[in-house]
Amino acid sequence: MMKLLLVEDATIYLILLQKLLENDFQITLSKNIADAKEIIGDQDYQFDVMLIDLITEGAMDLIRQIKKNKRLAPIPIVALTASDNPKDLIQAFDYGVYDCIQKPIYEEVVLRRVKNAANNYLRLKEINQLRESILNNQQIDELTKIYNLDTAKWLINEKLNENKNGTKILFLFHLKGLKETYLQEGKMRGDSLVKEISDFISMNFRNIDIL
């Protein structure tokens, strides 16, 4: 099960959220910031997402502490807030929260947004682990210095799935040896090679903005 830190000082919300999330998450509960700081300071606790009520006294200080910690900083924080003031929401995002949910809450909305945050974090961890594995095994294309084609396409598809709102991804392809081709085989051959490579990239990455 995915692991969740829930920080909430209102008992009624604590019970409601625990009941809502317990089927999908292994939940660690904290009713105050002091306990939460002890929990995050324990290396044995590993979390995939944190749900923190901003009304809890000291919540912003807790978020600052999390985001300054190299081990904890990548973990997404979903904030609960009773404020509808845009400045409060902007401040929360400036502090590094991943998402904000306004009270009163809609249970299905909370569940989906917390699960999305955790799933995106886990996918990112998986991609980073794969990247490290590829780098450690030196399975990198020596011509382009990018991942092999199948791996690159898989990473792109993962990103496209995360960006269903239409956000584009820019890839920069640096091709080595073209200057030598132009010098040794002439402009016509060099231009032809560039076109071949461009057509190949465009055909395989047609959904991506490519430079």
mmCIF file of N, CA and C in Angstrom, residues 1-116:
data_model
loop_
_atom_site.group_PDB
_atom_site.id
_atom_site.type_symbol
_atom_site.label_atom_id
_atom_site.label_comp_id
_atom_site.label_asym_id
_atom_site.label_seq_id
_atom_site.Cartn_x
_atom_site.Cartn_y
_atom_site.Cartn_z
ATOM 1 N N MET A 1 0.837 -1.199 0.000
ATOM 2 C CA MET A 1 0.000 0.000 0.000
ATOM 3 C C MET A 1 0.874 1.251 0.000
ATOM 4 N N MET A 2 0.359 2.308 -0.600
ATOM 5 C CA MET A 2 1.061 3.582 -0.568
ATOM 6 C C MET A 2 1.038 4.128 0.857
ATOM 7 N N LYS A 3 2.049 4.932 1.177
ATOM 8 C CA LYS A 3 2.210 5.399 2.561
ATOM 9 C C LYS A 3 1.914 6.893 2.643
ATOM 10 N N LEU A 4 1.083 7.248 3.643
ATOM 11 C CA LEU A 4 0.586 8.619 3.788
ATOM 12 C C LEU A 4 0.837 9.135 5.189
ATOM 13 N N LEU A 5 1.342 10.379 5.283
ATOM 14 C CA LEU A 5 1.393 11.088 6.553
ATOM 15 C C LEU A 5 0.222 12.059 6.576
ATOM 16 N N LEU A 6 -0.652 11.928 7.561
ATOM 17 C CA LEU A 6 -1.828 12.789 7.707
ATOM 18 C C LEU A 6 -1.653 13.663 8.939
ATOM 19 N N VAL A 7 -1.617 14.979 8.729
ATOM 20 C CA VAL A 7 -1.468 15.940 9.819
ATOM 21 C C VAL A 7 -2.742 16.769 9.889
ATOM 22 N N GLU A 8 -3.509 16.557 10.966
ATOM 23 C CA GLU A 8 -4.829 17.207 11.102
ATOM 24 C C GLU A 8 -5.157 17.311 12.586
ATOM 25 N N ASP A 9 -5.450 18.553 13.056
ATOM 26 C CA ASP A 9 -5.713 18.717 14.487
ATOM 27 C C ASP A 9 -7.196 18.691 14.841
ATOM 28 N N ALA A 10 -8.072 18.668 13.844
ATOM 29 C CA ALA A 10 -9.517 18.601 14.109
ATOM 30 C C ALA A 10 -9.945 17.134 14.113
ATOM 31 N N THR A 11 -10.390 16.656 15.248
ATOM 32 C CA THR A 11 -10.702 15.226 15.404
ATOM 33 C C THR A 11 -11.705 14.728 14.389
ATOM 34 N N ILE A 12 -12.738 15.524 14.103
ATOM 35 C CA ILE A 12 -13.768 15.068 13.168
ATOM 36 C C ILE A 12 -13.200 14.867 11.776
ATOM 37 N N TYR A 13 -12.302 15.760 11.355
ATOM 38 C CA TYR A 13 -11.671 15.608 10.037
ATOM 39 C C TYR A 13 -10.661 14.473 10.055
ATOM 40 N N LEU A 14 -9.970 14.307 11.168
ATOM 41 C CA LEU A 14 -8.999 13.218 11.277
ATOM 42 C C LEU A 14 -9.683 11.867 11.084
ATOM 43 N N ILE A 15 -10.820 11.689 11.734
ATOM 44 C CA ILE A 15 -11.569 10.436 11.617
ATOM 45 C C ILE A 15 -12.111 10.263 10.200
ATOM 46 N N LEU A 16 -12.663 11.344 9.639
ATOM 47 C CA LEU A 16 -13.236 11.295 8.291
ATOM 48 C C LEU A 16 -12.183 10.942 7.257
ATOM 49 N N LEU A 17 -11.040 11.611 7.323
ATOM 50 C CA LEU A 17 -9.982 11.385 6.332
ATOM 51 C C LEU A 17 -9.366 9.999 6.482
ATOM 52 N N GLN A 18 -9.193 9.556 7.710
ATOM 53 C CA GLN A 18 -8.648 8.215 7.922
ATOM 54 C C GLN A 18 -9.565 7.161 7.315
ATOM 55 N N LYS A 19 -10.854 7.289 7.548
ATOM 56 C CA LYS A 19 -11.817 6.328 7.003
ATOM 57 C C LYS A 19 -11.827 6.367 5.473
ATOM 58 N N LEU A 20 -11.692 7.581 4.934
ATOM 59 C CA LEU A 20 -11.721 7.759 3.483
ATOM 60 C C LEU A 20 -10.504 7.140 2.795
ATOM 61 N N LEU A 21 -9.342 7.236 3.436
ATOM 62 C CA LEU A 21 -8.083 6.887 2.774
ATOM 63 C C LEU A 21 -7.498 5.535 3.185
ATOM 64 N N GLU A 22 -8.061 4.909 4.222
ATOM 65 C CA GLU A 22 -7.422 3.719 4.796
ATOM 66 C C GLU A 22 -7.400 2.511 3.862
ATOM 67 N N ASN A 23 -8.283 2.466 2.873
ATOM 68 C CA ASN A 23 -8.284 1.321 1.956
ATOM 69 C C ASN A 23 -7.164 1.401 0.921
ATOM 70 N N ASP A 24 -6.632 2.607 0.703
ATOM 71 C CA ASP A 24 -5.605 2.793 -0.323
ATOM 72 C C ASP A 24 -4.242 3.148 0.249
ATOM 73 N N PHE A 25 -4.200 3.532 1.516
ATOM 74 C CA PHE A 25 -2.956 4.001 2.105
ATOM 75 C C PHE A 25 -2.694 3.371 3.472
ATOM 76 N N GLN A 26 -1.406 3.197 3.743
ATOM 77 C CA GLN A 26 -0.957 2.912 5.096
ATOM 78 C C GLN A 26 -0.738 4.278 5.745
ATOM 79 N N ILE A 27 -1.554 4.632 6.727
ATOM 80 C CA ILE A 27 -1.620 5.998 7.236
ATOM 81 C C ILE A 27 -0.871 6.133 8.556
ATOM 82 N N THR A 28 -0.040 7.175 8.635
ATOM 83 C CA THR A 28 0.567 7.594 9.891
ATOM 84 C C THR A 28 -0.115 8.897 10.302
ATOM 85 N N LEU A 29 -0.695 8.921 11.500
ATOM 86 C CA LEU A 29 -1.494 10.066 11.939
ATOM 87 C C LEU A 29 -0.692 10.964 12.864
ATOM 88 N N SER A 30 -0.965 12.279 12.739
ATOM 89 C CA SER A 30 -0.406 13.243 13.676
ATOM 90 C C SER A 30 -1.437 14.340 13.918
ATOM 91 N N LYS A 31 -1.725 14.620 15.185
ATOM 92 C CA LYS A 31 -2.710 15.654 15.526
ATOM 93 C C LYS A 31 -2.065 16.997 15.819
ATOM 94 N N ASN A 32 -0.734 17.050 15.834
ATOM 95 C CA ASN A 32 -0.075 18.336 16.058
ATOM 96 C C ASN A 32 1.275 18.352 15.339
ATOM 97 N N ILE A 33 1.812 19.558 15.192
ATOM 98 C CA ILE A 33 3.026 19.739 14.407
ATOM 99 C C ILE A 33 4.251 19.154 15.111
ATOM 100 N N ALA A 34 4.277 19.246 16.440
ATOM 101 C CA ALA A 34 5.426 18.697 17.174
ATOM 102 C C ALA A 34 5.587 17.202 16.906
ATOM 103 N N ASP A 35 4.483 16.460 16.961
ATOM 104 C CA ASP A 35 4.544 15.024 16.671
ATOM 105 C C ASP A 35 4.939 14.769 15.216
ATOM 106 N N ALA A 36 4.390 15.599 14.319
ATOM 107 C CA ALA A 36 4.701 15.440 12.892
ATOM 108 C C ALA A 36 6.197 15.629 12.640
ATOM 109 N N LYS A 37 6.813 16.598 13.310
ATOM 110 C CA LYS A 37 8.245 16.834 13.130
ATOM 111 C C LYS A 37 9.069 15.656 13.635
ATOM 112 N N GLU A 38 8.623 15.041 14.708
ATOM 113 C CA GLU A 38 9.314 13.839 15.200
ATOM 114 C C GLU A 38 9.211 12.704 14.197
ATOM 115 N N ILE A 39 8.034 12.574 13.609
ATOM 116 C CA ILE A 39 7.804 11.492 12.645
ATOM 117 C C ILE A 39 8.687 11.665 11.419
ATOM 118 N N ILE A 40 8.710 12.870 10.845
ATOM 119 C CA ILE A 40 9.499 13.068 9.618
ATOM 120 C C ILE A 40 10.994 13.015 9.888
ATOM 121 N N GLY A 41 11.375 13.215 11.153
ATOM 122 C CA GLY A 41 12.786 13.125 11.497
ATOM 123 C C GLY A 41 13.277 11.701 11.669
ATOM 124 N N ASP A 42 12.355 10.753 11.706
ATOM 125 C CA ASP A 42 12.697 9.341 11.869
ATOM 126 C C ASP A 42 12.947 8.721 10.496
ATOM 127 N N GLN A 43 14.169 8.273 10.272
ATOM 128 C CA GLN A 43 14.545 7.714 8.967
ATOM 129 C C GLN A 43 13.728 6.473 8.604
ATOM 130 N N ASP A 44 13.141 5.819 9.590
ATOM 131 C CA ASP A 44 12.375 4.598 9.323
ATOM 132 C C ASP A 44 11.035 4.899 8.648
ATOM 133 N N TYR A 45 10.561 6.121 8.777
ATOM 134 C CA TYR A 45 9.295 6.488 8.145
ATOM 135 C C TYR A 45 9.535 6.907 6.696
ATOM 136 N N GLN A 46 8.870 6.226 5.779
ATOM 137 C CA GLN A 46 8.947 6.549 4.364
ATOM 138 C C GLN A 46 7.530 6.842 3.871
ATOM 139 N N PHE A 47 7.367 7.948 3.168
ATOM 140 C CA PHE A 47 6.038 8.343 2.714
ATOM 141 C C PHE A 47 6.028 8.583 1.202
ATOM 142 N N ASP A 48 4.850 8.354 0.613
ATOM 143 C CA ASP A 48 4.641 8.615 -0.812
ATOM 144 C C ASP A 48 3.842 9.892 -1.027
ATOM 145 N N VAL A 49 3.196 10.380 0.018
ATOM 146 C CA VAL A 49 2.429 11.621 -0.052
ATOM 147 C C VAL A 49 2.150 12.086 1.378
ATOM 148 N N MET A 50 1.983 13.409 1.542
ATOM 149 C CA MET A 50 1.625 13.969 2.841
ATOM 150 C C MET A 50 0.372 14.821 2.673
ATOM 151 N N LEU A 51 -0.555 14.680 3.621
ATOM 152 C CA LEU A 51 -1.783 15.473 3.630
ATOM 153 C C LEU A 51 -1.773 16.304 4.909
ATOM 154 N N ILE A 52 -1.647 17.632 4.744
ATOM 155 C CA ILE A 52 -1.455 18.522 5.888
ATOM 156 C C ILE A 52 -2.520 19.614 5.881
ATOM 157 N N ASP A 53 -3.195 19.779 7.029
ATOM 158 C CA ASP A 53 -4.182 20.841 7.178
ATOM 159 C C ASP A 53 -3.446 22.128 7.552
ATOM 160 N N LEU A 54 -3.588 23.149 6.707
ATOM 161 C CA LEU A 54 -2.868 24.399 6.938
ATOM 162 C C LEU A 54 -3.368 25.149 8.160
ATOM 163 N N ILE A 55 -4.577 24.825 8.617
ATOM 164 C CA ILE A 55 -5.106 25.483 9.809
ATOM 165 C C ILE A 55 -4.388 25.014 11.069
ATOM 166 N N THR A 56 -3.804 23.824 11.012
ATOM 167 C CA THR A 56 -3.045 23.313 12.153
ATOM 168 C C THR A 56 -1.913 24.283 12.486
ATOM 169 N N GLU A 57 -1.812 24.708 13.728
ATOM 170 C CA GLU A 57 -0.814 25.700 14.118
ATOM 171 C C GLU A 57 0.601 25.196 13.831
ATOM 172 N N GLY A 58 1.346 25.989 13.075
ATOM 173 C CA GLY A 58 2.709 25.618 12.730
ATOM 174 C C GLY A 58 2.829 24.837 11.440
ATOM 175 N N ALA A 59 1.742 24.711 10.673
ATOM 176 C CA ALA A 59 1.749 23.889 9.463
ATOM 177 C C ALA A 59 2.741 24.418 8.418
ATOM 178 N N MET A 60 2.762 25.732 8.239
ATOM 179 C CA MET A 60 3.668 26.312 7.250
ATOM 180 C C MET A 60 5.129 26.067 7.635
ATOM 181 N N ASP A 61 5.428 26.145 8.916
ATOM 182 C CA ASP A 61 6.790 25.877 9.390
ATOM 183 C C ASP A 61 7.168 24.425 9.123
ATOM 184 N N LEU A 62 6.202 23.518 9.315
ATOM 185 C CA LEU A 62 6.444 22.097 9.030
ATOM 186 C C LEU A 62 6.748 21.895 7.546
ATOM 187 N N ILE A 63 5.978 22.558 6.682
ATOM 188 C CA ILE A 63 6.189 22.429 5.240
ATOM 189 C C ILE A 63 7.569 22.955 4.856
ATOM 190 N N ARG A 64 7.964 24.088 5.433
ATOM 191 C CA ARG A 64 9.305 24.627 5.163
ATOM 192 C C ARG A 64 10.381 23.622 5.554
ATOM 193 N N GLN A 65 10.207 23.006 6.703
ATOM 194 C CA GLN A 65 11.189 22.030 7.173
ATOM 195 C C GLN A 65 11.275 20.829 6.241
ATOM 196 N N ILE A 66 10.124 20.372 5.765
ATOM 197 C CA ILE A 66 10.091 19.234 4.838
ATOM 198 C C ILE A 66 10.828 19.573 3.553
ATOM 199 N N LYS A 67 10.569 20.754 3.007
ATOM 200 C CA LYS A 67 11.130 21.134 1.718
ATOM 201 C C LYS A 67 12.626 21.457 1.796
ATOM 202 N N LYS A 68 13.137 21.675 3.004
ATOM 203 C CA LYS A 68 14.572 21.904 3.166
ATOM 204 C C LYS A 68 15.338 20.599 3.361
ATOM 205 N N ASN A 69 14.599 19.511 3.547
ATOM 206 C CA ASN A 69 15.213 18.208 3.796
ATOM 207 C C ASN A 69 15.345 17.456 2.474
ATOM 208 N N LYS A 70 16.567 17.111 2.112
ATOM 209 C CA LYS A 70 16.825 16.471 0.810
ATOM 210 C C LYS A 70 16.057 15.164 0.658
ATOM 211 N N ARG A 71 15.943 14.403 1.726
ATOM 212 C CA ARG A 71 15.237 13.122 1.674
ATOM 213 C C ARG A 71 13.739 13.300 1.505
ATOM 214 N N LEU A 72 13.183 14.351 2.122
ATOM 215 C CA LEU A 72 11.729 14.536 2.146
ATOM 216 C C LEU A 72 11.206 15.459 1.046
ATOM 217 N N ALA A 73 12.060 16.356 0.555
ATOM 218 C CA ALA A 73 11.604 17.408 -0.351
ATOM 219 C C ALA A 73 10.827 16.905 -1.577
ATOM 220 N N PRO A 74 11.208 15.768 -2.193
ATOM 221 C CA PRO A 74 10.463 15.330 -3.383
ATOM 222 C C PRO A 74 9.058 14.807 -3.098
ATOM 223 N N ILE A 75 8.755 14.481 -1.838
ATOM 224 C CA ILE A 75 7.445 13.902 -1.507
ATOM 225 C C ILE A 75 6.367 14.973 -1.668
ATOM 226 N N PRO A 76 5.317 14.692 -2.437
ATOM 227 C CA PRO A 76 4.272 15.703 -2.652
ATOM 228 C C PRO A 76 3.462 15.962 -1.386
ATOM 229 N N ILE A 77 3.181 17.239 -1.154
ATOM 230 C CA ILE A 77 2.349 17.648 -0.030
ATOM 231 C C ILE A 77 1.023 18.161 -0.574
ATOM 232 N N VAL A 78 -0.069 17.530 -0.150
ATOM 233 C CA VAL A 78 -1.406 18.017 -0.471
ATOM 234 C C VAL A 78 -1.905 18.758 0.763
ATOM 235 N N ALA A 79 -2.271 20.024 0.580
ATOM 236 C CA ALA A 79 -2.680 20.862 1.703
ATOM 237 C C ALA A 79 -4.193 21.006 1.748
ATOM 238 N N LEU A 80 -4.731 20.943 2.954
ATOM 239 C CA LEU A 80 -6.140 21.256 3.189
ATOM 240 C C LEU A 80 -6.221 22.679 3.725
ATOM 241 N N THR A 81 -7.167 23.456 3.209
ATOM 242 C CA THR A 81 -7.300 24.823 3.677
ATOM 243 C C THR A 81 -8.764 25.242 3.719
ATOM 244 N N ALA A 82 -9.092 26.021 4.741
ATOM 245 C CA ALA A 82 -10.443 26.565 4.841
ATOM 246 C C ALA A 82 -10.524 27.949 4.217
ATOM 247 N N SER A 83 -9.391 28.457 3.761
ATOM 248 C CA SER A 83 -9.349 29.805 3.200
ATOM 249 C C SER A 83 -9.681 29.787 1.708
ATOM 250 N N ASP A 84 -10.452 30.803 1.279
ATOM 251 C CA ASP A 84 -10.695 30.969 -0.148
ATOM 252 C C ASP A 84 -9.980 32.218 -0.661
ATOM 253 N N ASN A 85 -9.036 32.729 0.136
ATOM 254 C CA ASN A 85 -8.248 33.895 -0.248
ATOM 255 C C ASN A 85 -7.132 33.446 -1.192
ATOM 256 N N PRO A 86 -7.100 33.965 -2.424
ATOM 257 C CA PRO A 86 -6.062 33.548 -3.378
ATOM 258 C C PRO A 86 -4.643 33.749 -2.848
ATOM 259 N N LYS A 87 -4.442 34.773 -2.017
ATOM 260 C CA LYS A 87 -3.105 35.020 -1.484
ATOM 261 C C LYS A 87 -2.643 33.872 -0.582
ATOM 262 N N ASP A 88 -3.586 33.294 0.166
ATOM 263 C CA ASP A 88 -3.231 32.156 1.025
ATOM 264 C C ASP A 88 -2.844 30.940 0.199
ATOM 265 N N LEU A 89 -3.582 30.728 -0.900
ATOM 266 C CA LEU A 89 -3.268 29.594 -1.779
ATOM 267 C C LEU A 89 -1.921 29.804 -2.462
ATOM 268 N N ILE A 90 -1.674 31.033 -2.926
ATOM 269 C CA ILE A 90 -0.393 31.333 -3.574
ATOM 270 C C ILE A 90 0.757 31.118 -2.598
ATOM 271 N N GLN A 91 0.565 31.552 -1.354
ATOM 272 C CA GLN A 91 1.609 31.353 -0.347
ATOM 273 C C GLN A 91 1.893 29.872 -0.130
ATOM 274 N N ALA A 92 0.838 29.075 -0.086
ATOM 275 C CA ALA A 92 1.024 27.632 0.109
ATOM 276 C C ALA A 92 1.836 27.030 -1.034
ATOM 277 N N PHE A 93 1.509 27.428 -2.263
ATOM 278 C CA PHE A 93 2.271 26.913 -3.409
ATOM 279 C C PHE A 93 3.708 27.423 -3.386
ATOM 280 N N ASP A 94 3.903 28.670 -2.962
ATOM 281 C CA ASP A 94 5.258 29.205 -2.849
ATOM 282 C C ASP A 94 6.082 28.411 -1.841
ATOM 283 N N TYR A 95 5.427 27.893 -0.818
ATOM 284 C CA TYR A 95 6.120 27.096 0.192
ATOM 285 C C TYR A 95 6.444 25.693 -0.324
ATOM 286 N N GLY A 96 5.826 25.313 -1.448
ATOM 287 C CA GLY A 96 6.192 24.042 -2.065
ATOM 288 C C GLY A 96 5.138 22.960 -2.034
ATOM 289 N N VAL A 97 3.868 23.297 -1.700
ATOM 290 C CA VAL A 97 2.847 22.249 -1.712
ATOM 291 C C VAL A 97 2.556 21.827 -3.141
ATOM 292 N N TYR A 98 2.185 20.573 -3.297
ATOM 293 C CA TYR A 98 1.889 20.001 -4.613
ATOM 294 C C TYR A 98 0.482 20.356 -5.072
ATOM 295 N N ASP A 99 -0.460 20.367 -4.125
ATOM 296 C CA ASP A 99 -1.869 20.610 -4.454
ATOM 297 C C ASP A 99 -2.572 21.163 -3.224
ATOM 298 N N CYS A 100 -3.648 21.917 -3.437
ATOM 299 C CA CYS A 100 -4.451 22.458 -2.336
ATOM 300 C C CYS A 100 -5.907 22.026 -2.500
ATOM 301 N N ILE A 101 -6.521 21.616 -1.416
ATOM 302 C CA ILE A 101 -7.934 21.236 -1.413
ATOM 303 C C ILE A 101 -8.651 22.111 -0.394
ATOM 304 N N GLN A 102 -9.707 22.780 -0.837
ATOM 305 C CA GLN A 102 -10.432 23.684 0.056
ATOM 306 C C GLN A 102 -11.540 22.956 0.807
ATOM 307 N N LYS A 103 -11.709 23.342 2.062
ATOM 308 C CA LYS A 103 -12.814 22.851 2.881
ATOM 309 C C LYS A 103 -14.046 23.717 2.642
ATOM 310 N N PRO A 104 -15.246 23.176 2.766
ATOM 311 C CA PRO A 104 -15.548 21.781 3.110
ATOM 312 C C PRO A 104 -15.154 20.851 1.976
ATOM 313 N N ILE A 105 -14.732 19.664 2.341
ATOM 314 C CA ILE A 105 -14.181 18.740 1.347
ATOM 315 C C ILE A 105 -15.263 17.862 0.735
ATOM 316 N N TYR A 106 -14.966 17.435 -0.493
ATOM 317 C CA TYR A 106 -15.766 16.416 -1.172
ATOM 318 C C TYR A 106 -14.917 15.145 -1.175
ATOM 319 N N GLU A 107 -15.431 14.104 -0.576
ATOM 320 C CA GLU A 107 -14.622 12.924 -0.287
ATOM 321 C C GLU A 107 -13.949 12.346 -1.532
ATOM 322 N N GLU A 108 -14.693 12.197 -2.618
ATOM 323 C CA GLU A 108 -14.129 11.593 -3.824
ATOM 324 C C GLU A 108 -13.034 12.468 -4.418
ATOM 325 N N VAL A 109 -13.202 13.781 -4.320
ATOM 326 C CA VAL A 109 -12.180 14.710 -4.818
ATOM 327 C C VAL A 109 -10.890 14.549 -4.018
ATOM 328 N N VAL A 110 -11.011 14.494 -2.687
ATOM 329 C CA VAL A 110 -9.836 14.312 -1.838
ATOM 330 C C VAL A 110 -9.128 13.007 -2.178
ATOM 331 N N LEU A 111 -9.878 11.933 -2.270
ATOM 332 C CA LEU A 111 -9.289 10.622 -2.542
ATOM 333 C C LEU A 111 -8.531 10.624 -3.863
ATOM 334 N N ARG A 112 -9.157 11.154 -4.895
ATOM 335 C CA ARG A 112 -8.530 11.138 -6.221
ATOM 336 C C ARG A 112 -7.273 12.005 -6.262
ATOM 337 N N ARG A 113 -7.335 13.178 -5.649
ATOM 338 C CA ARG A 113 -6.193 14.085 -5.730
ATOM 339 C C ARG A 113 -5.016 13.599 -4.889
ATOM 340 N N VAL A 114 -5.299 13.003 -3.756
ATOM 341 C CA VAL A 114 -4.214 12.441 -2.940
ATOM 342 C C VAL A 114 -3.602 11.232 -3.643
ATOM 343 N N LYS A 115 -4.436 10.379 -4.224
ATOM 344 C CA LYS A 115 -3.920 9.216 -4.955
ATOM 345 C C LYS A 115 -3.111 9.646 -6.169
ATOM 346 N N ASN A 116 -3.580 10.673 -6.887
ATOM 347 C CA ASN A 116 -2.837 11.161 -8.053
ATOM 348 C C ASN A 116 -1.463 11.672 -7.645
#
